[in-house]
mmCIF file of N, CA and C in Angstrom:
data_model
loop_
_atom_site.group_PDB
_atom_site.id
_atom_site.type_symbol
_atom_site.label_atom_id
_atom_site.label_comp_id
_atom_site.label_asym_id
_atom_site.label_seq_id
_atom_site.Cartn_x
_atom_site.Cartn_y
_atom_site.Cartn_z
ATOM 1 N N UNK C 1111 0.840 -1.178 0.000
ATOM 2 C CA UNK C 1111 0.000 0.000 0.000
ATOM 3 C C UNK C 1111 0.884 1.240 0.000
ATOM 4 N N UNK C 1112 0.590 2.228 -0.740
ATOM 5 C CA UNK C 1112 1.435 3.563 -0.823
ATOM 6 C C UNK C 1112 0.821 4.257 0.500
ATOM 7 N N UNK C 1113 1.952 5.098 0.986
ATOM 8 C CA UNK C 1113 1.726 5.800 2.266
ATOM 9 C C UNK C 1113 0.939 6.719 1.668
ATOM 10 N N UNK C 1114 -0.294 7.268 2.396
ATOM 11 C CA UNK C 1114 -1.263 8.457 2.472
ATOM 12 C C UNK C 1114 -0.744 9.823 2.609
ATOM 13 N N UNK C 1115 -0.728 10.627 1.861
ATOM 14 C CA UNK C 1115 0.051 11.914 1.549
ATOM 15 C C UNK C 1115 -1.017 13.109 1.510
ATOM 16 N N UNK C 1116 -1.596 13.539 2.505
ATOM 17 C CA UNK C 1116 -2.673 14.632 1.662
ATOM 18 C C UNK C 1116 -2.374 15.551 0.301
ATOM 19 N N UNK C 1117 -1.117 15.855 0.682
ATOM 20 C CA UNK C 1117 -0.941 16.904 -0.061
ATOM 21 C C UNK C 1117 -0.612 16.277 -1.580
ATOM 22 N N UNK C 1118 -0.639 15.276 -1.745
ATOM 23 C CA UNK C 1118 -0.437 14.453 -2.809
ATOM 24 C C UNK C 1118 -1.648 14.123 -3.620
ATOM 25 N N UNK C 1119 -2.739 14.126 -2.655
ATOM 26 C CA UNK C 1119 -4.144 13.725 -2.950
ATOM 27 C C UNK C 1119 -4.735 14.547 -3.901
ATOM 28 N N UNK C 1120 -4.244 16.277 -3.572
ATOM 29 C CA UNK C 1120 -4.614 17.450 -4.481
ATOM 30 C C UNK C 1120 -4.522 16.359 -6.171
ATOM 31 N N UNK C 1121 -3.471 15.553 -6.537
ATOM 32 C CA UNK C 1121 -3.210 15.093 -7.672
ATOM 33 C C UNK C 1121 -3.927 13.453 -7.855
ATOM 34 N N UNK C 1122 -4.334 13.411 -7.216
ATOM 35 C CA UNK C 1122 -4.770 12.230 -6.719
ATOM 36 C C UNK C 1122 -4.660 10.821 -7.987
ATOM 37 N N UNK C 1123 -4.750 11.483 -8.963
ATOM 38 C CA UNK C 1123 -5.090 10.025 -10.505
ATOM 39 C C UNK C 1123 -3.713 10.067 -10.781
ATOM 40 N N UNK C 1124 -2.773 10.844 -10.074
ATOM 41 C CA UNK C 1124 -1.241 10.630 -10.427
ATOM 42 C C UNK C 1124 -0.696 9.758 -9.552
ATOM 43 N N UNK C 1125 -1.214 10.201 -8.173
ATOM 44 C CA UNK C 1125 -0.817 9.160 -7.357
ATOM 45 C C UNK C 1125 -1.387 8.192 -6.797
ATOM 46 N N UNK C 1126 -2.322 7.895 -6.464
ATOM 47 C CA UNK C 1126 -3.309 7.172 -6.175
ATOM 48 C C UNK C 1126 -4.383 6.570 -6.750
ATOM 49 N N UNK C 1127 -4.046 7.087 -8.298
ATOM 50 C CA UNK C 1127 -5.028 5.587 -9.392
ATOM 51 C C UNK C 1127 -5.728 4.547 -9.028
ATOM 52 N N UNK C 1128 -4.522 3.445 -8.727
ATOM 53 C CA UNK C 1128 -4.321 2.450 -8.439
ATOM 54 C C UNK C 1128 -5.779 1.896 -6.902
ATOM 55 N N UNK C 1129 -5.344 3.090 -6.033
ATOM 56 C CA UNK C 1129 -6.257 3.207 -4.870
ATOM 57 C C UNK C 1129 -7.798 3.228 -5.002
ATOM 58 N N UNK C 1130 -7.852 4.592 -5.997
ATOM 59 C CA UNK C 1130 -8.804 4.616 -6.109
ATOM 60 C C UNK C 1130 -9.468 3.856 -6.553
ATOM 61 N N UNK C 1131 -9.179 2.987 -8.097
ATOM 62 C CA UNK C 1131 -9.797 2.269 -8.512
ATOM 63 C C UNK C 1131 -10.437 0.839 -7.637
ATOM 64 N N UNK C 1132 -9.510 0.232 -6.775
ATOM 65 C CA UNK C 1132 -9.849 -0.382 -6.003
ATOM 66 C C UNK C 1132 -10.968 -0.361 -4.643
ATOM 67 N N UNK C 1133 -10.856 0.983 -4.462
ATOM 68 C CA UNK C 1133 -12.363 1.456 -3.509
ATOM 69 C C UNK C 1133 -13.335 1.198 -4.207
ATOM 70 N N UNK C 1134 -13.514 2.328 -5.754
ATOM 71 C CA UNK C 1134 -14.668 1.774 -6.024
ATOM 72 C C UNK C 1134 -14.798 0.545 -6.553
ATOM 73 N N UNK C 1135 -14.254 -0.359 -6.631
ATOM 74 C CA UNK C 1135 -14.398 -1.462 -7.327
ATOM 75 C C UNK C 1135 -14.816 -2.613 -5.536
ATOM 76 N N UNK C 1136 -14.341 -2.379 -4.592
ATOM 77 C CA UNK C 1136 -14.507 -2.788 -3.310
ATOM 78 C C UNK C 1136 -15.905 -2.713 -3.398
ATOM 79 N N UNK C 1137 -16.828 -1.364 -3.121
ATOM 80 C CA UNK C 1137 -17.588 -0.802 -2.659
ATOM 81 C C UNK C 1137 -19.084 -1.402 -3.605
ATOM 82 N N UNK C 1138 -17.986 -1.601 -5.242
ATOM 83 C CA UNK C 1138 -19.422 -2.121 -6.322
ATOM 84 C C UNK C 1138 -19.698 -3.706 -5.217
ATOM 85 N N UNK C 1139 -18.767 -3.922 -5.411
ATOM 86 C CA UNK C 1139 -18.358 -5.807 -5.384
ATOM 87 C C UNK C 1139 -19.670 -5.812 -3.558
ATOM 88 N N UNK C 1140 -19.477 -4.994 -2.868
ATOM 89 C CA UNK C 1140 -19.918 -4.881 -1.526
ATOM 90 C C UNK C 1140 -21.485 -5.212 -1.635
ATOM 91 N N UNK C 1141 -21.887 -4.247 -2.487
ATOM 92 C CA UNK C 1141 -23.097 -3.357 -2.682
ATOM 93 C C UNK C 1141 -24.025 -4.757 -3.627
ATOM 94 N N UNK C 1142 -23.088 -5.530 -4.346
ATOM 95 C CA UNK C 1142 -23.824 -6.560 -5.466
ATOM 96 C C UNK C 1142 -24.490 -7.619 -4.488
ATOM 97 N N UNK C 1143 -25.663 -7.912 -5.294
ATOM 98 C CA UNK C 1143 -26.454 -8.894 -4.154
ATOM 99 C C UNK C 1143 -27.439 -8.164 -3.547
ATOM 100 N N UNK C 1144 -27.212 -7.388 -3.041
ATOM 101 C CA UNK C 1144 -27.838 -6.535 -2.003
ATOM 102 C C UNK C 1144 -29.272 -5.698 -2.604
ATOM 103 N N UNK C 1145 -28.679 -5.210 -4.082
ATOM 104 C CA UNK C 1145 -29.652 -4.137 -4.332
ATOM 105 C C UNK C 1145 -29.563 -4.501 -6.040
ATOM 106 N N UNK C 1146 -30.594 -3.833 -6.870
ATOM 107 C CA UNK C 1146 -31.266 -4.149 -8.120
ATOM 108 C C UNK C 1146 -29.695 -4.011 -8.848
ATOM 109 N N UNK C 1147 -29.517 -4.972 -9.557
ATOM 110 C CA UNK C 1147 -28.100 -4.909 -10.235
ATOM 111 C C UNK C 1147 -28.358 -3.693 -11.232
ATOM 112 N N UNK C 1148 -29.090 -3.750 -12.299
ATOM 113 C CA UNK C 1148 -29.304 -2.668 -13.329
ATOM 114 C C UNK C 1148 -29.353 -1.395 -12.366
ATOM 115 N N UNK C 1149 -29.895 -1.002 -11.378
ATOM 116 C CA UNK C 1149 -29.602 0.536 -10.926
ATOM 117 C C UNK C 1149 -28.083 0.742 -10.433
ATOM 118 N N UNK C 1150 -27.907 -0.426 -9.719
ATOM 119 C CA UNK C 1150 -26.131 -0.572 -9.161
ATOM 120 C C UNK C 1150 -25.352 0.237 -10.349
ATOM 121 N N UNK C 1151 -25.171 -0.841 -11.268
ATOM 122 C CA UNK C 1151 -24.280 -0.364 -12.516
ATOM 123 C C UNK C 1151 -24.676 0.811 -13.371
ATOM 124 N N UNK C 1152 -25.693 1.056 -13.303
ATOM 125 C CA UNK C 1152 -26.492 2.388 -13.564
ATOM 126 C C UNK C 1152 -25.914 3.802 -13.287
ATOM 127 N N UNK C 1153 -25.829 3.346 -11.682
ATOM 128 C CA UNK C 1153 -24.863 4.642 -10.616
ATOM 129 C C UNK C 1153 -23.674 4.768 -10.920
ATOM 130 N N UNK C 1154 -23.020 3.286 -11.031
ATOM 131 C CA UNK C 1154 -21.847 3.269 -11.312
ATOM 132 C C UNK C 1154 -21.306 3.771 -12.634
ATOM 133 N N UNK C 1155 -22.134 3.481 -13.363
ATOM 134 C CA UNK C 1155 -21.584 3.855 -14.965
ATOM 135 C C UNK C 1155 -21.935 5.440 -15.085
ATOM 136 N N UNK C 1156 -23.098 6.045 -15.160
ATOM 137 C CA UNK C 1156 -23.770 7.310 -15.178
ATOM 138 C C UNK C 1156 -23.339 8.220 -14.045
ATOM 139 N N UNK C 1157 -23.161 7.653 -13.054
ATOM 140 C CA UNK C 1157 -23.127 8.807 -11.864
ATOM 141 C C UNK C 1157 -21.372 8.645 -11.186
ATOM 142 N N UNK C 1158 -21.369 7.567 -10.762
ATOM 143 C CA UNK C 1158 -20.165 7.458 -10.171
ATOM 144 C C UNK C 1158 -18.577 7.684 -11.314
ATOM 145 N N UNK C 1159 -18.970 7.254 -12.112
ATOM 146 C CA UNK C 1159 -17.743 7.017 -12.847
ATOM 147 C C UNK C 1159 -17.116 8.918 -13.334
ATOM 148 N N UNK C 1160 -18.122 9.974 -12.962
ATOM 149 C CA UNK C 1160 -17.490 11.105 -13.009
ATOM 150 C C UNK C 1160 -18.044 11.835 -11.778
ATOM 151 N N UNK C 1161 -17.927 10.869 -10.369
ATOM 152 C CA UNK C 1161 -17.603 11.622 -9.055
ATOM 153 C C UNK C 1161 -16.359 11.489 -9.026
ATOM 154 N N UNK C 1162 -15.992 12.552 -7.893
ATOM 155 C CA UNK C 1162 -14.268 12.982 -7.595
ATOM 156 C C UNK C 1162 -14.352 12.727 -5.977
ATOM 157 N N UNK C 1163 -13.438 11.866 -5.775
ATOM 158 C CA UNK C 1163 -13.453 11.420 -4.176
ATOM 159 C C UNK C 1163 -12.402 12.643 -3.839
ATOM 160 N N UNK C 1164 -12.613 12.784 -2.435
ATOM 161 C CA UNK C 1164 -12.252 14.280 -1.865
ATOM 162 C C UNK C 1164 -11.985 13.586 -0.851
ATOM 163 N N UNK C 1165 -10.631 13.864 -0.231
ATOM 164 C CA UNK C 1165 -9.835 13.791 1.209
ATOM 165 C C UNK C 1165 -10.404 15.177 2.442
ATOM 166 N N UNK C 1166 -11.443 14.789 3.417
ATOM 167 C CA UNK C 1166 -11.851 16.221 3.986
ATOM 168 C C UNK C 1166 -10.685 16.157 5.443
ATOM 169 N N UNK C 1167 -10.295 15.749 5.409
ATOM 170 C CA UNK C 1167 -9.106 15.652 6.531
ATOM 171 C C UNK C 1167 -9.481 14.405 7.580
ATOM 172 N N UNK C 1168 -8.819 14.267 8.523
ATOM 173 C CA UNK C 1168 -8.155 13.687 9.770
ATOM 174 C C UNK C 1168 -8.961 12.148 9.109
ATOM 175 N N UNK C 1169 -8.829 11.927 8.377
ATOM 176 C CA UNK C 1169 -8.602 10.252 7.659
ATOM 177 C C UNK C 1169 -10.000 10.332 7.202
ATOM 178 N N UNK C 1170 -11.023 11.454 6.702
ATOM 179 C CA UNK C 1170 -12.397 11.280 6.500
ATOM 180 C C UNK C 1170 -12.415 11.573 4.828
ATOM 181 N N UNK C 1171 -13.215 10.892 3.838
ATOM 182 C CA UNK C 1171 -13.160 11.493 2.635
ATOM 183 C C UNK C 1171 -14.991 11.177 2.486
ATOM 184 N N UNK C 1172 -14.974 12.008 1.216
ATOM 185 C CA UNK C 1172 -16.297 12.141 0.972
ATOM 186 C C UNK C 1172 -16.209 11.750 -0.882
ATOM 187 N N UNK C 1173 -17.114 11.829 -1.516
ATOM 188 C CA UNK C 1173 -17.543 11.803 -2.754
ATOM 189 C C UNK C 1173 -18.508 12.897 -3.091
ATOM 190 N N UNK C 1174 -17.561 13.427 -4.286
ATOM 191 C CA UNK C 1174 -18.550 14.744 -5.384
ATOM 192 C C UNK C 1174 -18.485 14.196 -6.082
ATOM 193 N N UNK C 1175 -20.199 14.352 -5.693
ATOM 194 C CA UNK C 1175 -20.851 13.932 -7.390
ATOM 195 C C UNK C 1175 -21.500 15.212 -8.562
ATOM 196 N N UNK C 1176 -21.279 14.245 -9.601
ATOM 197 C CA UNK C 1176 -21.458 15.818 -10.852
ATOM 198 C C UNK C 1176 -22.691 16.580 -10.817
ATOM 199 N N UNK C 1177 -22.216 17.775 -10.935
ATOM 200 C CA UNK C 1177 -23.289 18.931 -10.904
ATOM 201 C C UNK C 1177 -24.991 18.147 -11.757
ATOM 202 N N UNK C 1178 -24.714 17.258 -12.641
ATOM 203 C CA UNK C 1178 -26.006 16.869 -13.270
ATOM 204 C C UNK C 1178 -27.090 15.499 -12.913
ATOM 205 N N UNK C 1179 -26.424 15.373 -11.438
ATOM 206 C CA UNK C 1179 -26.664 14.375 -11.271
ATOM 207 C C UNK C 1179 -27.965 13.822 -11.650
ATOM 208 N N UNK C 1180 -28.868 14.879 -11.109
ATOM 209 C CA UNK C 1180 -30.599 14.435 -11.536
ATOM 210 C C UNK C 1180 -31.198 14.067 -12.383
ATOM 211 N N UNK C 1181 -30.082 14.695 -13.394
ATOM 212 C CA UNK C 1181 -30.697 14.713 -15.055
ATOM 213 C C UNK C 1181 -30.087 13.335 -15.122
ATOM 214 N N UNK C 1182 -29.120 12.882 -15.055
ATOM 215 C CA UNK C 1182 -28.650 11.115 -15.326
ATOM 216 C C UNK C 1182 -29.189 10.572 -14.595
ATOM 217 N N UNK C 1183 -29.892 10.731 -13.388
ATOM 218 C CA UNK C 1183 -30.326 9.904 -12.791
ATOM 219 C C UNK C 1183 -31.811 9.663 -13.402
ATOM 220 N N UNK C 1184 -32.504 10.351 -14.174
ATOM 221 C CA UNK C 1184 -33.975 10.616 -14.985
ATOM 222 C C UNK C 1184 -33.309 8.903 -16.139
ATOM 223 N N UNK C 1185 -32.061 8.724 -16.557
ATOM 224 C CA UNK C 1185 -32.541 7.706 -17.538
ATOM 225 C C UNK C 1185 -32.011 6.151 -16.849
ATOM 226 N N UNK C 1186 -31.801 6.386 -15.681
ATOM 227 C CA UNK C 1186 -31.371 5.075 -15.023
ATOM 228 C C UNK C 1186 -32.825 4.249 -14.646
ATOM 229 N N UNK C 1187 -33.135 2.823 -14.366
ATOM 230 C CA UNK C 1187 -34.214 2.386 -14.144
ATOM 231 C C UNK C 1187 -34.371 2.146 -12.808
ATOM 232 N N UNK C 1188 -36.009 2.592 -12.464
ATOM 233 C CA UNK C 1188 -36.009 2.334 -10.878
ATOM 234 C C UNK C 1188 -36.974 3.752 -10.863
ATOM 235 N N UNK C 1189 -37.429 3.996 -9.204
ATOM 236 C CA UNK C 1189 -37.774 5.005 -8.586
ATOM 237 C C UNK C 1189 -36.591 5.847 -7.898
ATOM 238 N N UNK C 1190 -37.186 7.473 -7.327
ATOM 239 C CA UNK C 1190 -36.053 8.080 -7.362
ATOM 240 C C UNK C 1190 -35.636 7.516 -5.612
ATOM 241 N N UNK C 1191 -36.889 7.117 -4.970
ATOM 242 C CA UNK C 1191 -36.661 6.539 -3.672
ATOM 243 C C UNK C 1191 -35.236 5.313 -3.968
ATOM 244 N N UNK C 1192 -35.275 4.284 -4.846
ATOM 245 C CA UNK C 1192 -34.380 3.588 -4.857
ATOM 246 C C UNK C 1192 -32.727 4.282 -5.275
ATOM 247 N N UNK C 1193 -32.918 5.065 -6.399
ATOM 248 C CA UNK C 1193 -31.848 5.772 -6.780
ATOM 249 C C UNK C 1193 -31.149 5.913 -5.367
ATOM 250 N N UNK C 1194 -31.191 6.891 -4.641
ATOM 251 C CA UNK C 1194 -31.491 7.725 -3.909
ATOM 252 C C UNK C 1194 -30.593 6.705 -2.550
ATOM 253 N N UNK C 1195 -31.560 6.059 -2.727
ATOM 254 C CA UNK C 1195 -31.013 4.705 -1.718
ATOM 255 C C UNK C 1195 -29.603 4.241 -1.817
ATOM 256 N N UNK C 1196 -29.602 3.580 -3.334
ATOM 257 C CA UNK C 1196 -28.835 3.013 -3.368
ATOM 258 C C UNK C 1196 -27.326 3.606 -3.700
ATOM 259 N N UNK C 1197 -27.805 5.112 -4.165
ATOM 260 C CA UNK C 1197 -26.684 6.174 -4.664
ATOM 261 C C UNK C 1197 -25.901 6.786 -3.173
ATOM 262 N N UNK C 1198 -26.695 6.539 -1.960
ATOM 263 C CA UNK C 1198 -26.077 6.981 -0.661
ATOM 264 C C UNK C 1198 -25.096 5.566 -0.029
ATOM 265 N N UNK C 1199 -26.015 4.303 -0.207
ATOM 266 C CA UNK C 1199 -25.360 3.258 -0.112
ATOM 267 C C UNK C 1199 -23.762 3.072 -0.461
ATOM 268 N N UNK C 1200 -23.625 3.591 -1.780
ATOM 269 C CA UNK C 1200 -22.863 3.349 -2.480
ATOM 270 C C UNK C 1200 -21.455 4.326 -2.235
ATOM 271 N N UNK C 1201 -22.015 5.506 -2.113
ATOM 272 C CA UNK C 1201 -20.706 6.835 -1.657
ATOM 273 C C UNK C 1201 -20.328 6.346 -0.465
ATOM 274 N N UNK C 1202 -21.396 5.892 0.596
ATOM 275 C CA UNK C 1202 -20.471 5.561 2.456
ATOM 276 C C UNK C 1202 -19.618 4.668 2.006
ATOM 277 N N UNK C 1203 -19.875 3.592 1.018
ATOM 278 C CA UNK C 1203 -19.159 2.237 0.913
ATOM 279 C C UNK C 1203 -17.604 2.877 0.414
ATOM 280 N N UNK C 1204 -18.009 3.644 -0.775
ATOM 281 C CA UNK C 1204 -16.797 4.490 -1.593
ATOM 282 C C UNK C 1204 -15.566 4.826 -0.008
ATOM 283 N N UNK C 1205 -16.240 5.684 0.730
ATOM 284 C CA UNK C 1205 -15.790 6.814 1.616
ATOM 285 C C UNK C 1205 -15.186 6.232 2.683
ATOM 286 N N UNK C 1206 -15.874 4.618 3.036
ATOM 287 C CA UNK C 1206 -14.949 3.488 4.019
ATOM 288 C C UNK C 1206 -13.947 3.047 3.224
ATOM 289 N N UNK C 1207 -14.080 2.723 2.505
ATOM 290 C CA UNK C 1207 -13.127 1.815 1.586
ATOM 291 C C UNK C 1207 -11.648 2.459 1.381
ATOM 292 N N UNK C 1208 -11.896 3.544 0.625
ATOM 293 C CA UNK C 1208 -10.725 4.757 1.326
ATOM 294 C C UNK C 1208 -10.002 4.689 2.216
ATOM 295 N N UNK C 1209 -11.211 5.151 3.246
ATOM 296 C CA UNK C 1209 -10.612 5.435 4.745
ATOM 297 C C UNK C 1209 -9.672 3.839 5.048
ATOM 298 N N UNK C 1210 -9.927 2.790 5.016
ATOM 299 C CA UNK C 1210 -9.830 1.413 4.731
ATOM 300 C C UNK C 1210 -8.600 1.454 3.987
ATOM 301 N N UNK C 1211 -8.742 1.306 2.770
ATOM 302 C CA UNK C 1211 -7.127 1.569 2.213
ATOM 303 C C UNK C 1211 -5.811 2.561 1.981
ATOM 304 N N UNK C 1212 -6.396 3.495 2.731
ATOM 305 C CA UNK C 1212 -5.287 4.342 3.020
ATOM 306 C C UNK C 1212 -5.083 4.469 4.946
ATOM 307 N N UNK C 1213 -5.630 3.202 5.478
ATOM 308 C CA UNK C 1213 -5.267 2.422 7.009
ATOM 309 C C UNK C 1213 -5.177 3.916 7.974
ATOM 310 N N UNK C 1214 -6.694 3.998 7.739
ATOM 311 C CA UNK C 1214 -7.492 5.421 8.598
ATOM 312 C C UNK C 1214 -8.070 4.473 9.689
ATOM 313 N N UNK C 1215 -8.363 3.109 9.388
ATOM 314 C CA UNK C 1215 -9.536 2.173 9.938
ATOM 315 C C UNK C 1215 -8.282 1.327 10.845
#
């Protein structure tokens, strides 16, 4: 595991690619089973795949998601109650997983 650098994080797809990709890929793998596969990959493909995970300090990160979210979320299948659900589900999982591989946990 690469040591956790905040100030490194500012660059984060330079240094931490590798990381990232593995959270969200943790967090899909977590989440499968659980909830309607077509909205899962839905989030993931439409919504998640252009959020920007954000380091907010003392080992806590969060997920921004894109300014349009609503409008992509209008052609995913489901209600917005499930969206909604499963789109919050999915960022805590993101935001442990992190915290988790950069050994905050």
């Amino acid at each position: 595991m690469t040591e956790f650098d905040a100030e490194k994080f500012d660059e984060k797809y330079v240094h931490y690619f590798e990381e990232l990709e593995t959270a969200y890929s943790n967090a899909y793998q977590e989440l499968h089973g659980q909830y309607d596969s077509e909205v899962l990959r839905g989030i993931d493909r439409q919504i998640l795949s252009e959020s920007e995970p954000v380091y907010e300090g003392d080992g806590t990160f969060s997920v921004r998601l894109p300014d349009d979210t609503a409008v992509r979320a209008q052609s995913l299948p489901g209600d917005e109650e499930t969206f909604d659900t499963v789109l919050s589900a999915f960022t805590d999982a993101i935001e442990r997983e992190l915290s988790r591989l950069f050994e905050f946990e």
